[in-house]
Amino acid sequence: MPSSPQHPAPTPRDVSGADAEDLALYREKFRRRLPESLDQLRGPTHGVVDLPLHLAWSGMTSYDLGKPRQRMGLYRTVLHEGLCDDLPRYLNHDLLLRLWPVLRTLVGRTVRAVWEDAFHELAARTRAAA
C-alpha cells in the first residue's frame, strides 16, 4: 500500500541511503501486518485481556478494558507488537475508531502513518475530533 500525499513516509532530510532504507524496511514491517479491512478487527470490547508473551514481552500482560488507561495500553502494545493474526484477535473495529484520535498520539510516527495511510477512516476520525 503506497503512502498517500497527505501522509508521506517520514524521511528525515539528512538521512544517508542506508538509514533511509532502514526506515523504509521499518515502515514495511508494520504495513505487512495490517488486516485487509478494519472490519476484520473483532477483538473484545470488555473484560480482561491477557496477551501472550510475544506481544507483552515487557511490562503488563493483563489489561482490563473497563479501565481507560489499560485499554489504551493494550491497543498501543498490539499496534506496535502485534502480528497479522494478533490484530483481529485483540483489536476491535469500533473501539479502535473511538480510541484513534487519542491513541494516534501514543503510538510511534511510523505506526500512525501506516495505519492512517491504509485506513482513511482513521485519518477522517482524527479530523472529525479536531
Short mmCIF file of N, CA and C in Angstrom, two decimals:
data_model
loop_
_atom_site.label_atom_id
_atom_site.label_comp_id
_atom_site.label_asym_id
_atom_site.label_seq_id
_atom_site.Cartn_x
_atom_site.Cartn_y
_atom_site.Cartn_z
N MET A 1 0.83 -1.17 0.00
CA MET A 1 0.00 0.00 0.00
C MET A 1 0.88 1.24 0.00
N PRO A 2 0.80 2.05 -1.03
CA PRO A 2 1.67 3.22 -1.11
C PRO A 2 1.24 4.30 -0.13
N SER A 3 2.18 5.18 0.17
CA SER A 3 1.87 6.32 1.03
C SER A 3 0.95 7.26 0.29
N SER A 4 0.09 7.93 1.02
CA SER A 4 -0.78 8.91 0.39
C SER A 4 -0.08 10.26 0.39
N PRO A 5 -0.49 11.18 -0.45
CA PRO A 5 0.11 12.51 -0.45
C PRO A 5 -0.06 13.22 0.89
N GLN A 6 -1.16 12.91 1.62
CA GLN A 6 -1.39 13.55 2.91
C GLN A 6 -0.43 13.03 3.97
N HIS A 7 -0.02 11.78 3.86
CA HIS A 7 0.82 11.14 4.87
C HIS A 7 2.02 10.46 4.23
N PRO A 8 2.94 11.23 3.70
CA PRO A 8 4.11 10.61 3.09
C PRO A 8 4.94 9.90 4.16
N ALA A 9 5.70 8.93 3.71
CA ALA A 9 6.57 8.22 4.64
C ALA A 9 7.52 9.21 5.29
N PRO A 10 7.67 9.15 6.62
CA PRO A 10 8.58 10.08 7.28
C PRO A 10 10.02 9.81 6.87
N THR A 11 10.63 10.76 6.22
CA THR A 11 12.00 10.63 5.78
C THR A 11 12.76 11.88 6.15
N PRO A 12 13.59 11.82 7.18
CA PRO A 12 14.39 13.00 7.54
C PRO A 12 15.27 13.42 6.38
N ARG A 13 15.47 14.71 6.26
CA ARG A 13 16.23 15.25 5.12
C ARG A 13 17.69 14.82 5.11
N ASP A 14 18.25 14.60 6.29
CA ASP A 14 19.68 14.35 6.34
C ASP A 14 20.05 12.87 6.56
N VAL A 15 19.16 11.94 6.19
CA VAL A 15 19.50 10.53 6.37
C VAL A 15 20.30 10.04 5.18
N SER A 16 21.23 9.14 5.48
CA SER A 16 22.02 8.54 4.41
C SER A 16 21.16 7.51 3.70
N GLY A 17 21.66 6.99 2.60
CA GLY A 17 20.92 5.98 1.85
C GLY A 17 20.61 4.76 2.70
N ALA A 18 21.56 4.31 3.53
CA ALA A 18 21.34 3.15 4.38
C ALA A 18 20.27 3.44 5.43
N ASP A 19 20.28 4.64 6.01
CA ASP A 19 19.28 4.99 7.01
C ASP A 19 17.89 5.08 6.38
N ALA A 20 17.81 5.64 5.19
CA ALA A 20 16.53 5.75 4.50
C ALA A 20 15.99 4.35 4.17
N GLU A 21 16.87 3.44 3.80
CA GLU A 21 16.47 2.07 3.52
C GLU A 21 15.97 1.38 4.79
N ASP A 22 16.65 1.60 5.91
CA ASP A 22 16.21 1.04 7.19
C ASP A 22 14.83 1.56 7.56
N LEU A 23 14.60 2.85 7.34
CA LEU A 23 13.31 3.46 7.65
C LEU A 23 12.21 2.86 6.78
N ALA A 24 12.51 2.64 5.51
CA ALA A 24 11.53 2.03 4.61
C ALA A 24 11.23 0.59 5.03
N LEU A 25 12.23 -0.15 5.45
CA LEU A 25 12.01 -1.52 5.92
C LEU A 25 11.18 -1.53 7.20
N TYR A 26 11.45 -0.60 8.09
CA TYR A 26 10.70 -0.49 9.34
C TYR A 26 9.23 -0.23 9.05
N ARG A 27 8.98 0.69 8.12
CA ARG A 27 7.61 1.01 7.73
C ARG A 27 6.93 -0.21 7.10
N GLU A 28 7.65 -0.92 6.26
CA GLU A 28 7.10 -2.10 5.58
C GLU A 28 6.75 -3.20 6.58
N LYS A 29 7.53 -3.31 7.65
CA LYS A 29 7.26 -4.31 8.69
C LYS A 29 5.84 -4.14 9.23
N PHE A 30 5.45 -2.91 9.50
CA PHE A 30 4.10 -2.65 10.01
C PHE A 30 3.05 -2.79 8.92
N ARG A 31 3.37 -2.38 7.72
CA ARG A 31 2.41 -2.46 6.61
C ARG A 31 2.01 -3.91 6.32
N ARG A 32 2.98 -4.84 6.38
CA ARG A 32 2.70 -6.24 6.08
C ARG A 32 1.78 -6.89 7.11
N ARG A 33 1.69 -6.34 8.28
CA ARG A 33 0.88 -6.91 9.35
C ARG A 33 -0.58 -6.48 9.29
N LEU A 34 -0.89 -5.47 8.52
CA LEU A 34 -2.23 -4.88 8.51
C LEU A 34 -3.29 -5.87 8.02
N PRO A 35 -4.47 -5.78 8.59
CA PRO A 35 -5.59 -6.54 8.03
C PRO A 35 -6.02 -5.89 6.71
N GLU A 36 -6.75 -6.64 5.90
CA GLU A 36 -7.23 -6.07 4.65
C GLU A 36 -8.27 -4.99 4.90
N SER A 37 -9.02 -5.15 5.98
CA SER A 37 -10.10 -4.21 6.32
C SER A 37 -10.19 -4.08 7.83
N LEU A 38 -10.61 -2.92 8.30
CA LEU A 38 -10.84 -2.75 9.73
C LEU A 38 -11.98 -3.64 10.22
N ASP A 39 -12.86 -4.04 9.32
CA ASP A 39 -13.97 -4.93 9.69
C ASP A 39 -13.47 -6.28 10.20
N GLN A 40 -12.24 -6.65 9.88
CA GLN A 40 -11.68 -7.90 10.36
C GLN A 40 -11.30 -7.84 11.84
N LEU A 41 -11.26 -6.64 12.40
CA LEU A 41 -10.87 -6.48 13.80
C LEU A 41 -12.09 -6.77 14.68
N ARG A 42 -12.12 -7.97 15.25
CA ARG A 42 -13.28 -8.42 16.03
C ARG A 42 -12.90 -8.81 17.45
N GLY A 43 -11.91 -8.10 17.98
CA GLY A 43 -11.45 -8.39 19.33
C GLY A 43 -12.45 -7.97 20.38
N PRO A 44 -12.14 -8.26 21.63
CA PRO A 44 -13.07 -7.97 22.72
C PRO A 44 -13.27 -6.47 22.95
N THR A 45 -14.43 -6.15 23.53
CA THR A 45 -14.75 -4.76 23.87
C THR A 45 -14.88 -4.55 25.37
N HIS A 46 -14.88 -5.65 26.12
CA HIS A 46 -14.97 -5.57 27.57
C HIS A 46 -14.29 -6.78 28.19
N GLY A 47 -14.08 -6.70 29.48
CA GLY A 47 -13.44 -7.80 30.19
C GLY A 47 -11.94 -7.59 30.30
N VAL A 48 -11.27 -8.64 30.75
CA VAL A 48 -9.82 -8.62 30.91
C VAL A 48 -9.20 -9.40 29.77
N VAL A 49 -8.18 -8.82 29.15
CA VAL A 49 -7.47 -9.45 28.04
C VAL A 49 -6.06 -9.79 28.51
N ASP A 50 -5.69 -11.04 28.32
CA ASP A 50 -4.34 -11.49 28.64
C ASP A 50 -3.57 -11.67 27.34
N LEU A 51 -2.49 -10.92 27.20
CA LEU A 51 -1.68 -11.00 25.98
C LEU A 51 -0.60 -12.07 26.13
N PRO A 52 -0.29 -12.75 25.03
CA PRO A 52 0.79 -13.73 25.06
C PRO A 52 2.15 -13.04 25.15
N LEU A 53 3.15 -13.81 25.49
CA LEU A 53 4.49 -13.28 25.72
C LEU A 53 5.08 -12.59 24.49
N HIS A 54 4.77 -13.06 23.28
CA HIS A 54 5.35 -12.42 22.10
C HIS A 54 4.82 -11.00 21.89
N LEU A 55 3.69 -10.67 22.52
CA LEU A 55 3.15 -9.30 22.45
C LEU A 55 3.55 -8.48 23.67
N ALA A 56 3.40 -9.08 24.83
CA ALA A 56 3.66 -8.36 26.08
C ALA A 56 4.96 -8.88 26.68
N TRP A 57 6.04 -8.69 25.97
CA TRP A 57 7.34 -9.21 26.39
C TRP A 57 7.99 -8.32 27.45
N SER A 58 7.44 -7.14 27.65
CA SER A 58 8.00 -6.23 28.65
C SER A 58 6.85 -5.51 29.33
N GLY A 59 6.68 -5.70 30.61
CA GLY A 59 5.63 -4.97 31.32
C GLY A 59 4.37 -5.78 31.50
N MET A 60 3.23 -5.10 31.45
CA MET A 60 1.93 -5.72 31.72
C MET A 60 1.60 -6.79 30.69
N THR A 61 0.89 -7.81 31.16
CA THR A 61 0.39 -8.84 30.26
C THR A 61 -1.13 -8.94 30.30
N SER A 62 -1.75 -8.36 31.31
CA SER A 62 -3.18 -8.43 31.50
C SER A 62 -3.77 -7.02 31.54
N TYR A 63 -4.82 -6.80 30.74
CA TYR A 63 -5.40 -5.47 30.59
C TYR A 63 -6.91 -5.53 30.80
N ASP A 64 -7.43 -4.66 31.63
CA ASP A 64 -8.86 -4.55 31.88
C ASP A 64 -9.42 -3.49 30.93
N LEU A 65 -10.25 -3.92 29.99
CA LEU A 65 -10.79 -2.99 29.00
C LEU A 65 -11.76 -1.98 29.61
N GLY A 66 -12.18 -2.20 30.84
CA GLY A 66 -13.04 -1.24 31.53
C GLY A 66 -12.27 -0.07 32.10
N LYS A 67 -10.95 -0.14 32.08
CA LYS A 67 -10.11 0.94 32.59
C LYS A 67 -9.44 1.65 31.41
N PRO A 68 -9.77 2.94 31.20
CA PRO A 68 -9.29 3.65 30.00
C PRO A 68 -7.77 3.58 29.78
N ARG A 69 -6.98 3.74 30.80
CA ARG A 69 -5.52 3.71 30.61
C ARG A 69 -5.05 2.32 30.19
N GLN A 70 -5.63 1.29 30.78
CA GLN A 70 -5.25 -0.07 30.41
C GLN A 70 -5.71 -0.39 28.99
N ARG A 71 -6.90 0.09 28.64
CA ARG A 71 -7.41 -0.12 27.27
C ARG A 71 -6.46 0.52 26.26
N MET A 72 -6.04 1.76 26.52
CA MET A 72 -5.08 2.43 25.62
C MET A 72 -3.76 1.68 25.59
N GLY A 73 -3.31 1.20 26.73
CA GLY A 73 -2.07 0.46 26.79
C GLY A 73 -2.12 -0.82 25.97
N LEU A 74 -3.23 -1.53 26.06
CA LEU A 74 -3.42 -2.75 25.27
C LEU A 74 -3.34 -2.43 23.78
N TYR A 75 -4.09 -1.41 23.35
CA TYR A 75 -4.12 -1.08 21.92
C TYR A 75 -2.75 -0.60 21.44
N ARG A 76 -2.08 0.17 22.23
CA ARG A 76 -0.73 0.63 21.86
C ARG A 76 0.22 -0.56 21.71
N THR A 77 0.17 -1.47 22.66
CA THR A 77 1.04 -2.65 22.61
C THR A 77 0.74 -3.50 21.39
N VAL A 78 -0.53 -3.76 21.12
CA VAL A 78 -0.90 -4.61 19.99
C VAL A 78 -0.55 -3.93 18.67
N LEU A 79 -0.75 -2.63 18.56
CA LEU A 79 -0.39 -1.94 17.31
C LEU A 79 1.11 -2.01 17.04
N HIS A 80 1.91 -1.93 18.09
CA HIS A 80 3.36 -1.97 17.91
C HIS A 80 3.92 -3.38 17.77
N GLU A 81 3.38 -4.32 18.53
CA GLU A 81 3.98 -5.65 18.60
C GLU A 81 3.18 -6.74 17.90
N GLY A 82 1.92 -6.46 17.59
CA GLY A 82 1.03 -7.48 17.05
C GLY A 82 1.41 -7.94 15.65
N LEU A 83 1.25 -9.23 15.43
CA LEU A 83 1.45 -9.82 14.11
C LEU A 83 0.09 -9.93 13.41
N CYS A 84 0.08 -10.41 12.19
CA CYS A 84 -1.15 -10.47 11.39
C CYS A 84 -2.31 -11.14 12.13
N ASP A 85 -2.04 -12.26 12.79
CA ASP A 85 -3.10 -12.99 13.49
C ASP A 85 -3.52 -12.31 14.78
N ASP A 86 -2.64 -11.50 15.36
CA ASP A 86 -2.95 -10.84 16.63
C ASP A 86 -3.91 -9.68 16.47
N LEU A 87 -3.80 -8.95 15.38
CA LEU A 87 -4.60 -7.73 15.22
C LEU A 87 -6.09 -8.03 15.26
N PRO A 88 -6.62 -8.99 14.48
CA PRO A 88 -8.06 -9.27 14.56
C PRO A 88 -8.48 -9.88 15.90
N ARG A 89 -7.58 -10.57 16.56
CA ARG A 89 -7.90 -11.23 17.82
C ARG A 89 -8.01 -10.25 18.99
N TYR A 90 -7.17 -9.22 19.01
CA TYR A 90 -7.09 -8.33 20.16
C TYR A 90 -7.63 -6.92 19.93
N LEU A 91 -7.78 -6.52 18.67
CA LEU A 91 -8.31 -5.18 18.37
C LEU A 91 -9.75 -5.29 17.89
N ASN A 92 -10.55 -4.31 18.24
CA ASN A 92 -11.94 -4.27 17.83
C ASN A 92 -12.15 -3.02 16.95
N HIS A 93 -12.79 -3.21 15.82
CA HIS A 93 -13.02 -2.15 14.84
C HIS A 93 -13.63 -0.89 15.48
N ASP A 94 -14.76 -1.05 16.14
CA ASP A 94 -15.46 0.12 16.71
C ASP A 94 -14.64 0.78 17.81
N LEU A 95 -14.01 -0.02 18.63
CA LEU A 95 -13.21 0.53 19.72
C LEU A 95 -11.98 1.25 19.17
N LEU A 96 -11.35 0.69 18.15
CA LEU A 96 -10.19 1.35 17.54
C LEU A 96 -10.59 2.71 16.97
N LEU A 97 -11.71 2.78 16.28
CA LEU A 97 -12.17 4.06 15.73
C LEU A 97 -12.43 5.07 16.84
N ARG A 98 -13.04 4.62 17.91
CA ARG A 98 -13.35 5.52 19.02
C ARG A 98 -12.09 6.02 19.72
N LEU A 99 -11.10 5.14 19.86
CA LEU A 99 -9.87 5.49 20.57
C LEU A 99 -8.86 6.26 19.69
N TRP A 100 -8.97 6.13 18.39
CA TRP A 100 -7.92 6.60 17.49
C TRP A 100 -7.48 8.06 17.68
N PRO A 101 -8.38 9.03 17.85
CA PRO A 101 -7.90 10.41 17.98
C PRO A 101 -6.87 10.60 19.10
N VAL A 102 -7.00 9.87 20.19
CA VAL A 102 -6.01 9.96 21.28
C VAL A 102 -4.92 8.92 21.07
N LEU A 103 -5.32 7.71 20.71
CA LEU A 103 -4.36 6.62 20.54
C LEU A 103 -3.26 6.97 19.55
N ARG A 104 -3.61 7.67 18.49
CA ARG A 104 -2.62 8.02 17.46
C ARG A 104 -1.49 8.88 18.02
N THR A 105 -1.75 9.58 19.12
CA THR A 105 -0.70 10.39 19.74
C THR A 105 0.19 9.55 20.64
N LEU A 106 -0.21 8.33 20.93
CA LEU A 106 0.54 7.46 21.83
C LEU A 106 1.40 6.43 21.10
N VAL A 107 1.14 6.27 19.81
CA VAL A 107 1.93 5.32 19.02
C VAL A 107 3.01 6.07 18.26
N GLY A 108 3.99 5.34 17.79
CA GLY A 108 5.07 5.95 17.03
C GLY A 108 4.59 6.52 15.70
N ARG A 109 5.36 7.44 15.19
CA ARG A 109 5.03 8.12 13.92
C ARG A 109 4.84 7.12 12.78
N THR A 110 5.69 6.12 12.71
CA THR A 110 5.60 5.14 11.62
C THR A 110 4.32 4.32 11.73
N VAL A 111 4.00 3.84 12.91
CA VAL A 111 2.77 3.07 13.11
C VAL A 111 1.56 3.92 12.74
N ARG A 112 1.54 5.14 13.22
CA ARG A 112 0.42 6.05 12.93
C ARG A 112 0.27 6.27 11.42
N ALA A 113 1.36 6.54 10.74
CA ALA A 113 1.30 6.81 9.30
C ALA A 113 0.86 5.58 8.51
N VAL A 114 1.37 4.42 8.87
CA VAL A 114 1.00 3.19 8.16
C VAL A 114 -0.50 2.92 8.31
N TRP A 115 -1.03 3.03 9.52
CA TRP A 115 -2.45 2.77 9.74
C TRP A 115 -3.32 3.83 9.07
N GLU A 116 -2.95 5.08 9.16
CA GLU A 116 -3.77 6.13 8.54
C GLU A 116 -3.69 6.09 7.02
N ASP A 117 -2.55 5.69 6.47
CA ASP A 117 -2.44 5.55 5.01
C ASP A 117 -3.33 4.42 4.50
N ALA A 118 -3.37 3.33 5.26
CA ALA A 118 -4.13 2.16 4.83
C ALA A 118 -5.63 2.31 5.07
N PHE A 119 -5.98 2.99 6.15
CA PHE A 119 -7.39 3.09 6.56
C PHE A 119 -7.76 4.56 6.73
N HIS A 120 -8.28 5.12 5.68
CA HIS A 120 -8.58 6.55 5.67
C HIS A 120 -9.64 6.95 6.69
N GLU A 121 -10.45 5.96 7.14
CA GLU A 121 -11.44 6.30 8.17
C GLU A 121 -10.77 6.67 9.49
N LEU A 122 -9.55 6.18 9.72
CA LEU A 122 -8.82 6.59 10.92
C LEU A 122 -8.40 8.06 10.82
N ALA A 123 -7.86 8.43 9.68
CA ALA A 123 -7.46 9.83 9.48
C ALA A 123 -8.69 10.74 9.53
N ALA A 124 -9.79 10.29 8.95
CA ALA A 124 -11.03 11.08 8.96
C ALA A 124 -11.55 11.23 10.39
N ARG A 125 -11.39 10.20 11.18
CA ARG A 125 -11.82 10.23 12.59
C ARG A 125 -11.04 11.29 13.36
N THR A 126 -9.76 11.40 13.04
CA THR A 126 -8.91 12.39 13.68
C THR A 126 -9.36 13.80 13.32
N ARG A 127 -9.63 14.01 12.03
CA ARG A 127 -10.08 15.33 11.59
C ARG A 127 -11.42 15.69 12.21
N ALA A 128 -12.32 14.71 12.34
CA ALA A 128 -13.64 14.97 12.92
C ALA A 128 -13.55 15.32 14.40
N ALA A 129 -12.55 14.74 15.08
CA ALA A 129 -12.40 15.01 16.52
C ALA A 129 -11.74 16.35 16.79
N ALA A 130 -11.08 16.91 15.78
CA ALA A 130 -10.35 18.18 15.96
C ALA A 130 -11.25 19.37 16.05
#
